[in-house]
Amino acid sequence: MPDMLKHDVLVIGSLNADLVVRAPHFPQPGETISGDDLQIIPGGKGANQAVAAARQGASVAMLGHVGKDSFGPFLLDSLRSNSVDTTHVSADESATGTAIIVVDASGQNSIVLSAGANGKVTPKDIETLNIEAKVLFLQLEIPLETVIHAAKWGKQKAMIVILNPAPARELPDELIANVDFILPNETELSLLTGVPVTDISSTERAARVLLKRGAKNVIVTLGSKGALVVSSQQATHVEAYKVDVVDTTAAGDAFIGGFASALLRGVEVEAAAQYANACGALAATKFGAQPSLPTKEEVEKFIK
Ligand code: ADP
């Protein structure tokens, strides 16, 4: 057997081309409107989180699928130019995953996701995977069956399993119980638990539902309010940094990359969430997904 490749982070997840058009308003059914020039930006929660961690200095590998269209090489190039190991990203006959995004004049967005090749990531891909990593990142833009399998596999291999339960949906306990850190935003937390999340105390209550269901730590990202770190012992609210927001796309992905890289440097959980807040804030000051993810140097300068 060839030598196992050792990485800090392995991401098993999605790669999407984000096709973004700014328009004065969202089109009504049957309406045609004119927007600005199309922007094609590398995205997908899996790939974004891979780049986020790599820009923070972690050595990162990604497992995923793209299609054989022109978006596939475009997404692979973006990962490679950020030093992400793409040996385990394969190209198949499906279309590459895309997100068709319209941004209106007020900055709100409306998104249609087309999973394409992301839908073809199967448990079999993981069985044949010859990789060692300290941390495993999972999200929900690949089939749920694969995510559940990956979490169990990661736990068996003693990896720290980090799940970002996005896009929002309900999840079985067999997944939640194999996760060391689950990082939902408020919408995702509410959908996962059925608890309406409106303020810090309802956020903590909902997070405790996930702890009861087997999660070891819950970190809820709260947008401009920062994050709430909840474990069985305590709950700590970590305040956000104040920034001029341009576009919050991938702020959550930047948070996860920053959080894991801080943990890998031996930083305690609350302090790692504080560092991650700086990563999320910086991502919110720039347009687009992967182009907005900050480097370690940028974050350290910002914190000073
Ligand atoms: P998601 O992008 O996944 O919906 P959030 O909106 O909660 O997640 O944002 C993730 C993180 O990014 C937050 O926890 C925070 O650290 C940072 N962030 C997001 N929006 C802002 C903001 N307006 N001001 C400062 N930080 C922000």
PDB file of N, CA and C in Angstrom, residues 96-176:
ATOM      1  N   THR A  96     -21.087  20.094 -13.661  1.00  0.00           N
ATOM      2  CA  THR A  96     -20.491  20.596 -12.421  1.00  0.00           C
ATOM      3  C   THR A  96     -21.577  21.293 -11.600  1.00  0.00           C
ATOM      4  N   GLY A  97     -21.491  21.201 -10.288  1.00  0.00           N
ATOM      5  CA  GLY A  97     -22.443  21.898  -9.426  1.00  0.00           C
ATOM      6  C   GLY A  97     -22.419  23.399  -9.689  1.00  0.00           C
ATOM      7  N   THR A  98     -23.599  24.003  -9.713  1.00  0.00           N
ATOM      8  CA  THR A  98     -23.643  25.462  -9.901  1.00  0.00           C
ATOM      9  C   THR A  98     -24.638  26.084  -8.929  1.00  0.00           C
ATOM     10  N   ALA A  99     -24.404  27.351  -8.629  1.00  0.00           N
ATOM     11  CA  ALA A  99     -25.374  28.148  -7.876  1.00  0.00           C
ATOM     12  C   ALA A  99     -25.698  29.357  -8.744  1.00  0.00           C
ATOM     13  N   ILE A 100     -26.963  29.466  -9.124  1.00  0.00           N
ATOM     14  CA  ILE A 100     -27.395  30.599  -9.948  1.00  0.00           C
ATOM     15  C   ILE A 100     -27.881  31.662  -8.953  1.00  0.00           C
ATOM     16  N   ILE A 101     -27.179  32.780  -8.876  1.00  0.00           N
ATOM     17  CA  ILE A 101     -27.429  33.753  -7.805  1.00  0.00           C
ATOM     18  C   ILE A 101     -27.811  35.109  -8.397  1.00  0.00           C
ATOM     19  N   VAL A 102     -28.947  35.638  -7.961  1.00  0.00           N
ATOM     20  CA  VAL A 102     -29.324  37.010  -8.324  1.00  0.00           C
ATOM     21  C   VAL A 102     -29.213  37.861  -7.063  1.00  0.00           C
ATOM     22  N   VAL A 103     -28.482  38.974  -7.179  1.00  0.00           N
ATOM     23  CA  VAL A 103     -28.359  39.901  -6.048  1.00  0.00           C
ATOM     24  C   VAL A 103     -29.140  41.159  -6.410  1.00  0.00           C
ATOM     25  N   ASP A 104     -30.078  41.582  -5.539  1.00  0.00           N
ATOM     26  CA  ASP A 104     -30.878  42.765  -5.865  1.00  0.00           C
ATOM     27  C   ASP A 104     -30.203  44.039  -5.340  1.00  0.00           C
ATOM     28  N   ALA A 105     -30.814  45.181  -5.604  1.00  0.00           N
ATOM     29  CA  ALA A 105     -30.195  46.468  -5.276  1.00  0.00           C
ATOM     30  C   ALA A 105     -29.954  46.621  -3.780  1.00  0.00           C
ATOM     31  N   SER A 106     -30.754  45.928  -2.952  1.00  0.00           N
ATOM     32  CA  SER A 106     -30.556  46.056  -1.504  1.00  0.00           C
ATOM     33  C   SER A 106     -29.511  45.067  -0.981  1.00  0.00           C
ATOM     34  N   GLY A 107     -28.918  44.256  -1.892  1.00  0.00           N
ATOM     35  CA  GLY A 107     -27.872  43.313  -1.464  1.00  0.00           C
ATOM     36  C   GLY A 107     -28.413  41.952  -1.055  1.00  0.00           C
ATOM     37  N   GLN A 108     -29.740  41.781  -1.081  1.00  0.00           N
ATOM     38  CA  GLN A 108     -30.313  40.460  -0.775  1.00  0.00           C
ATOM     39  C   GLN A 108     -30.010  39.520  -1.932  1.00  0.00           C
ATOM     40  N   ASN A 109     -29.906  38.215  -1.662  1.00  0.00           N
ATOM     41  CA  ASN A 109     -29.732  37.320  -2.794  1.00  0.00           C
ATOM     42  C   ASN A 109     -30.791  36.240  -2.829  1.00  0.00           C
ATOM     43  N   SER A 110     -30.939  35.709  -4.037  1.00  0.00           N
ATOM     44  CA  SER A 110     -31.916  34.663  -4.292  1.00  0.00           C
ATOM     45  C   SER A 110     -31.149  33.616  -5.098  1.00  0.00           C
ATOM     46  N   ILE A 111     -31.177  32.349  -4.639  1.00  0.00           N
ATOM     47  CA  ILE A 111     -30.241  31.348  -5.175  1.00  0.00           C
ATOM     48  C   ILE A 111     -30.956  30.073  -5.630  1.00  0.00           C
ATOM     49  N   VAL A 112     -30.606  29.578  -6.811  1.00  0.00           N
ATOM     50  CA  VAL A 112     -31.010  28.228  -7.217  1.00  0.00           C
ATOM     51  C   VAL A 112     -29.748  27.377  -7.253  1.00  0.00           C
ATOM     52  N   LEU A 113     -29.741  26.304  -6.465  1.00  0.00           N
ATOM     53  CA  LEU A 113     -28.587  25.390  -6.452  1.00  0.00           C
ATOM     54  C   LEU A 113     -28.855  24.245  -7.419  1.00  0.00           C
ATOM     55  N   SER A 114     -27.856  23.896  -8.226  1.00  0.00           N
ATOM     56  CA  SER A 114     -27.949  22.702  -9.053  1.00  0.00           C
ATOM     57  C   SER A 114     -26.804  21.793  -8.630  1.00  0.00           C
ATOM     58  N   ALA A 115     -27.147  20.710  -7.926  1.00  0.00           N
ATOM     59  CA  ALA A 115     -26.103  19.875  -7.295  1.00  0.00           C
ATOM     60  C   ALA A 115     -25.181  19.243  -8.332  1.00  0.00           C
ATOM     61  N   GLY A 116     -25.719  18.812  -9.479  1.00  0.00           N
ATOM     62  CA  GLY A 116     -24.899  18.176 -10.516  1.00  0.00           C
ATOM     63  C   GLY A 116     -24.001  17.096  -9.929  1.00  0.00           C
ATOM     64  N   ALA A 117     -22.706  17.197 -10.223  1.00  0.00           N
ATOM     65  CA  ALA A 117     -21.738  16.171  -9.807  1.00  0.00           C
ATOM     66  C   ALA A 117     -21.643  16.022  -8.282  1.00  0.00           C
ATOM     67  N   ASN A 118     -21.986  17.064  -7.529  1.00  0.00           N
ATOM     68  CA  ASN A 118     -21.945  16.942  -6.056  1.00  0.00           C
ATOM     69  C   ASN A 118     -22.865  15.819  -5.576  1.00  0.00           C
ATOM     70  N   GLY A 119     -23.921  15.569  -6.349  1.00  0.00           N
ATOM     71  CA  GLY A 119     -24.867  14.512  -6.001  1.00  0.00           C
ATOM     72  C   GLY A 119     -24.302  13.114  -6.204  1.00  0.00           C
ATOM     73  N   LYS A 120     -23.115  13.057  -6.811  1.00  0.00           N
ATOM     74  CA  LYS A 120     -22.517  11.750  -7.121  1.00  0.00           C
ATOM     75  C   LYS A 120     -21.417  11.349  -6.142  1.00  0.00           C
ATOM     76  N   VAL A 121     -21.255  12.094  -5.056  1.00  0.00           N
ATOM     77  CA  VAL A 121     -20.256  11.704  -4.047  1.00  0.00           C
ATOM     78  C   VAL A 121     -20.892  10.624  -3.178  1.00  0.00           C
ATOM     79  N   THR A 122     -20.323   9.411  -3.224  1.00  0.00           N
ATOM     80  CA  THR A 122     -20.961   8.278  -2.544  1.00  0.00           C
ATOM     81  C   THR A 122     -20.070   7.710  -1.428  1.00  0.00           C
ATOM     82  N   PRO A 123     -20.649   6.900  -0.519  1.00  0.00           N
ATOM     83  CA  PRO A 123     -19.838   6.242   0.509  1.00  0.00           C
ATOM     84  C   PRO A 123     -18.675   5.448  -0.088  1.00  0.00           C
ATOM     85  N   LYS A 124     -18.857   4.931  -1.308  1.00  0.00           N
ATOM     86  CA  LYS A 124     -17.791   4.160  -1.953  1.00  0.00           C
ATOM     87  C   LYS A 124     -16.519   4.996  -2.165  1.00  0.00           C
ATOM     88  N   ASP A 125     -16.706   6.284  -2.471  1.00  0.00           N
ATOM     89  CA  ASP A 125     -15.548   7.179  -2.638  1.00  0.00           C
ATOM     90  C   ASP A 125     -14.696   7.210  -1.372  1.00  0.00           C
ATOM     91  N   ILE A 126     -15.381   7.108  -0.234  1.00  0.00           N
ATOM     92  CA  ILE A 126     -14.689   7.235   1.054  1.00  0.00           C
ATOM     93  C   ILE A 126     -13.986   5.930   1.405  1.00  0.00           C
ATOM     94  N   GLU A 127     -14.645   4.815   1.102  1.00  0.00           N
ATOM     95  CA  GLU A 127     -14.064   3.498   1.409  1.00  0.00           C
ATOM     96  C   GLU A 127     -12.677   3.335   0.805  1.00  0.00           C
ATOM     97  N   THR A 128     -12.496   3.862  -0.407  1.00  0.00           N
ATOM     98  CA  THR A 128     -11.226   3.658  -1.112  1.00  0.00           C
ATOM     99  C   THR A 128     -10.225   4.785  -0.842  1.00  0.00           C
ATOM    100  N   LEU A 129     -10.574   5.679   0.065  1.00  0.00           N
ATOM    101  CA  LEU A 129      -9.753   6.864   0.310  1.00  0.00           C
ATOM    102  C   LEU A 129      -8.550   6.520   1.191  1.00  0.00           C
ATOM    103  N   ASN A 130      -7.366   6.893   0.700  1.00  0.00           N
ATOM    104  CA  ASN A 130      -6.139   6.567   1.418  1.00  0.00           C
ATOM    105  C   ASN A 130      -5.510   7.864   1.939  1.00  0.00           C
ATOM    106  N   ILE A 131      -6.144   8.420   2.972  1.00  0.00           N
ATOM    107  CA  ILE A 131      -5.705   9.727   3.480  1.00  0.00           C
ATOM    108  C   ILE A 131      -5.799   9.734   4.993  1.00  0.00           C
ATOM    109  N   GLU A 132      -4.842  10.401   5.632  1.00  0.00           N
ATOM    110  CA  GLU A 132      -4.951  10.651   7.071  1.00  0.00           C
ATOM    111  C   GLU A 132      -5.088  12.146   7.282  1.00  0.00           C
ATOM    112  N   ALA A 133      -5.970  12.519   8.200  1.00  0.00           N
ATOM    113  CA  ALA A 133      -6.108  13.943   8.515  1.00  0.00           C
ATOM    114  C   ALA A 133      -6.481  14.086   9.980  1.00  0.00           C
ATOM    115  N   LYS A 134      -6.187  15.267  10.532  1.00  0.00           N
ATOM    116  CA  LYS A 134      -6.534  15.500  11.946  1.00  0.00           C
ATOM    117  C   LYS A 134      -7.984  15.933  12.078  1.00  0.00           C
ATOM    118  N   VAL A 135      -8.458  16.683  11.087  1.00  0.00           N
ATOM    119  CA  VAL A 135      -9.799  17.259  11.158  1.00  0.00           C
ATOM    120  C   VAL A 135     -10.554  16.926   9.876  1.00  0.00           C
ATOM    121  N   LEU A 136     -11.836  16.595  10.015  1.00  0.00           N
ATOM    122  CA  LEU A 136     -12.687  16.330   8.847  1.00  0.00           C
ATOM    123  C   LEU A 136     -13.799  17.383   8.806  1.00  0.00           C
ATOM    124  N   PHE A 137     -13.941  18.063   7.661  1.00  0.00           N
ATOM    125  CA  PHE A 137     -15.020  19.053   7.471  1.00  0.00           C
ATOM    126  C   PHE A 137     -16.140  18.426   6.639  1.00  0.00           C
ATOM    127  N   LEU A 138     -17.363  18.539   7.105  1.00  0.00           N
ATOM    128  CA  LEU A 138     -18.532  18.069   6.349  1.00  0.00           C
ATOM    129  C   LEU A 138     -19.593  19.163   6.282  1.00  0.00           C
ATOM    130  N   GLN A 139     -20.336  19.197   5.187  1.00  0.00           N
ATOM    131  CA  GLN A 139     -21.495  20.089   5.019  1.00  0.00           C
ATOM    132  C   GLN A 139     -22.596  19.249   4.367  1.00  0.00           C
ATOM    133  N   LEU A 140     -23.678  19.883   3.946  1.00  0.00           N
ATOM    134  CA  LEU A 140     -24.825  19.099   3.442  1.00  0.00           C
ATOM    135  C   LEU A 140     -25.134  19.349   1.964  1.00  0.00           C
ATOM    136  N   GLU A 141     -24.106  19.665   1.166  1.00  0.00           N
ATOM    137  CA  GLU A 141     -24.347  19.849  -0.273  1.00  0.00           C
ATOM    138  C   GLU A 141     -23.984  18.602  -1.087  1.00  0.00           C
ATOM    139  N   ILE A 142     -23.709  17.488  -0.393  1.00  0.00           N
ATOM    140  CA  ILE A 142     -23.562  16.182  -1.050  1.00  0.00           C
ATOM    141  C   ILE A 142     -24.618  15.262  -0.432  1.00  0.00           C
ATOM    142  N   PRO A 143     -24.867  14.059  -0.992  1.00  0.00           N
ATOM    143  CA  PRO A 143     -25.948  13.219  -0.442  1.00  0.00           C
ATOM    144  C   PRO A 143     -25.786  12.951   1.059  1.00  0.00           C
ATOM    145  N   LEU A 144     -26.894  13.007   1.786  1.00  0.00           N
ATOM    146  CA  LEU A 144     -26.870  12.831   3.246  1.00  0.00           C
ATOM    147  C   LEU A 144     -26.270  11.481   3.641  1.00  0.00           C
ATOM    148  N   GLU A 145     -26.597  10.461   2.871  1.00  0.00           N
ATOM    149  CA  GLU A 145     -26.068   9.115   3.131  1.00  0.00           C
ATOM    150  C   GLU A 145     -24.528   9.147   3.186  1.00  0.00           C
ATOM    151  N   THR A 146     -23.937   9.925   2.292  1.00  0.00           N
ATOM    152  CA  THR A 146     -22.475  10.028   2.233  1.00  0.00           C
ATOM    153  C   THR A 146     -21.939  10.788   3.442  1.00  0.00           C
ATOM    154  N   VAL A 147     -22.654  11.829   3.837  1.00  0.00           N
ATOM    155  CA  VAL A 147     -22.223  12.629   4.991  1.00  0.00           C
ATOM    156  C   VAL A 147     -22.248  11.766   6.257  1.00  0.00           C
ATOM    157  N   ILE A 148     -23.301  10.972   6.416  1.00  0.00           N
ATOM    158  CA  ILE A 148     -23.418  10.096   7.593  1.00  0.00           C
ATOM    159  C   ILE A 148     -22.271   9.083   7.601  1.00  0.00           C
ATOM    160  N   HIS A 149     -22.031   8.499   6.442  1.00  0.00           N
ATOM    161  CA  HIS A 149     -20.950   7.519   6.317  1.00  0.00           C
ATOM    162  C   HIS A 149     -19.597   8.172   6.635  1.00  0.00           C
ATOM    163  N   ALA A 150     -19.392   9.361   6.111  1.00  0.00           N
ATOM    164  CA  ALA A 150     -18.117  10.070   6.301  1.00  0.00           C
ATOM    165  C   ALA A 150     -17.886  10.384   7.777  1.00  0.00           C
ATOM    166  N   ALA A 151     -18.930  10.780   8.488  1.00  0.00           N
ATOM    167  CA  ALA A 151     -18.780  11.136   9.907  1.00  0.00           C
ATOM    168  C   ALA A 151     -18.367   9.903  10.708  1.00  0.00           C
ATOM    169  N   LYS A 152     -19.003   8.771  10.423  1.00  0.00           N
ATOM    170  CA  LYS A 152     -18.653   7.529  11.126  1.00  0.00           C
ATOM    171  C   LYS A 152     -17.205   7.123  10.813  1.00  0.00           C
ATOM    172  N   TRP A 153     -16.869   7.215   9.540  1.00  0.00           N
ATOM    173  CA  TRP A 153     -15.521   6.876   9.074  1.00  0.00           C
ATOM    174  C   TRP A 153     -14.480   7.778   9.756  1.00  0.00           C
ATOM    175  N   GLY A 154     -14.774   9.069   9.820  1.00  0.00           N
ATOM    176  CA  GLY A 154     -13.863  10.029  10.455  1.00  0.00           C
ATOM    177  C   GLY A 154     -13.671   9.714  11.933  1.00  0.00           C
ATOM    178  N   LYS A 155     -14.766   9.383  12.613  1.00  0.00           N
ATOM    179  CA  LYS A 155     -14.672   9.059  14.042  1.00  0.00           C
ATOM    180  C   LYS A 155     -13.827   7.814  14.248  1.00  0.00           C
ATOM    181  N   GLN A 156     -14.059   6.790  13.391  1.00  0.00           N
ATOM    182  CA  GLN A 156     -13.258   5.558  13.485  1.00  0.00           C
ATOM    183  C   GLN A 156     -11.774   5.850  13.344  1.00  0.00           C
ATOM    184  N   LYS A 157     -11.445   6.843  12.532  1.00  0.00           N
ATOM    185  CA  LYS A 157     -10.043   7.181  12.290  1.00  0.00           C
ATOM    186  C   LYS A 157      -9.553   8.245  13.266  1.00  0.00           C
ATOM    187  N   ALA A 158     -10.340   8.500  14.308  1.00  0.00           N
ATOM    188  CA  ALA A 158      -9.957   9.454  15.368  1.00  0.00           C
ATOM    189  C   ALA A 158      -9.760  10.874  14.865  1.00  0.00           C
ATOM    190  N   MET A 159     -10.485  11.246  13.806  1.00  0.00           N
ATOM    191  CA  MET A 159     -10.424  12.643  13.331  1.00  0.00           C
ATOM    192  C   MET A 159     -11.369  13.487  14.178  1.00  0.00           C
ATOM    193  N   ILE A 160     -11.094  14.789  14.251  1.00  0.00           N
ATOM    194  CA  ILE A 160     -12.048  15.726  14.848  1.00  0.00           C
ATOM    195  C   ILE A 160     -13.064  16.032  13.741  1.00  0.00           C
ATOM    196  N   VAL A 161     -14.325  15.647  13.950  1.00  0.00           N
ATOM    197  CA  VAL A 161     -15.330  15.821  12.893  1.00  0.00           C
ATOM    198  C   VAL A 161     -16.097  17.133  13.114  1.00  0.00           C
ATOM    199  N   ILE A 162     -16.035  18.008  12.114  1.00  0.00           N
ATOM    200  CA  ILE A 162     -16.717  19.306  12.176  1.00  0.00           C
ATOM    201  C   ILE A 162     -17.813  19.319  11.112  1.00  0.00           C
ATOM    202  N   LEU A 163     -19.055  19.478  11.548  1.00  0.00           N
ATOM    203  CA  LEU A 163     -20.187  19.491  10.604  1.00  0.00           C
ATOM    204  C   LEU A 163     -20.808  20.876  10.550  1.00  0.00           C
ATOM    205  N   ASN A 164     -20.902  21.409   9.340  1.00  0.00           N
ATOM    206  CA  ASN A 164     -21.646  22.640   9.088  1.00  0.00           C
ATOM    207  C   ASN A 164     -22.972  22.199   8.444  1.00  0.00           C
ATOM    208  N   PRO A 165     -24.083  22.199   9.215  1.00  0.00           N
ATOM    209  CA  PRO A 165     -25.327  21.599   8.724  1.00  0.00           C
ATOM    210  C   PRO A 165     -26.073  22.529   7.758  1.00  0.00           C
ATOM    211  N   ALA A 166     -25.419  22.841   6.644  1.00  0.00           N
ATOM    212  CA  ALA A 166     -25.957  23.783   5.669  1.00  0.00           C
ATOM    213  C   ALA A 166     -25.884  23.167   4.279  1.00  0.00           C
ATOM    214  N   PRO A 167     -26.921  23.399   3.424  1.00  0.00           N
ATOM    215  CA  PRO A 167     -28.155  24.144   3.666  1.00  0.00           C
ATOM    216  C   PRO A 167     -29.029  23.484   4.752  1.00  0.00           C
ATOM    217  N   ALA A 168     -29.881  24.325   5.369  1.00  0.00           N
ATOM    218  CA  ALA A 168     -30.688  23.907   6.511  1.00  0.00           C
ATOM    219  C   ALA A 168     -31.584  22.720   6.196  1.00  0.00           C
ATOM    220  N   ARG A 169     -31.592  21.757   7.086  1.00  0.00           N
ATOM    221  CA  ARG A 169     -32.506  20.624   6.974  1.00  0.00           C
ATOM    222  C   ARG A 169     -32.495  19.865   8.314  1.00  0.00           C
ATOM    223  N   GLU A 170     -33.440  18.943   8.486  1.00  0.00           N
ATOM    224  CA  GLU A 170     -33.424  18.085   9.665  1.00  0.00           C
ATOM    225  C   GLU A 170     -32.365  17.004   9.474  1.00  0.00           C
ATOM    226  N   LEU A 171     -31.851  16.471  10.588  1.00  0.00           N
ATOM    227  CA  LEU A 171     -30.801  15.447  10.495  1.00  0.00           C
ATOM    228  C   LEU A 171     -31.053  14.324  11.483  1.00  0.00           C
ATOM    229  N   PRO A 172     -30.619  13.094  11.134  1.00  0.00           N
ATOM    230  CA  PRO A 172     -30.782  11.974  12.068  1.00  0.00           C
ATOM    231  C   PRO A 172     -29.731  12.027  13.185  1.00  0.00           C
ATOM    232  N   ASP A 173     -30.079  11.468  14.352  1.00  0.00           N
ATOM    233  CA  ASP A 173     -29.158  11.434  15.490  1.00  0.00           C
ATOM    234  C   ASP A 173     -27.884  10.664  15.164  1.00  0.00           C
ATOM    235  N   GLU A 174     -27.976   9.657  14.283  1.00  0.00           N
ATOM    236  CA  GLU A 174     -26.772   8.877  13.968  1.00  0.00           C
ATOM    237  C   GLU A 174     -25.680   9.742  13.338  1.00  0.00           C
ATOM    238  N   LEU A 175     -26.069  10.861  12.725  1.00  0.00           N
ATOM    239  CA  LEU A 175     -25.064  11.802  12.230  1.00  0.00           C
ATOM    240  C   LEU A 175     -24.593  12.713  13.367  1.00  0.00           C
ATOM    241  N   ILE A 176     -25.535  13.311  14.059  1.00  0.00           N
ATOM    242  CA  ILE A 176     -25.191  14.296  15.097  1.00  0.00           C
ATOM    243  C   ILE A 176     -24.284  13.683  16.170  1.00  0.00           C
TER     244      ILE A 176
END
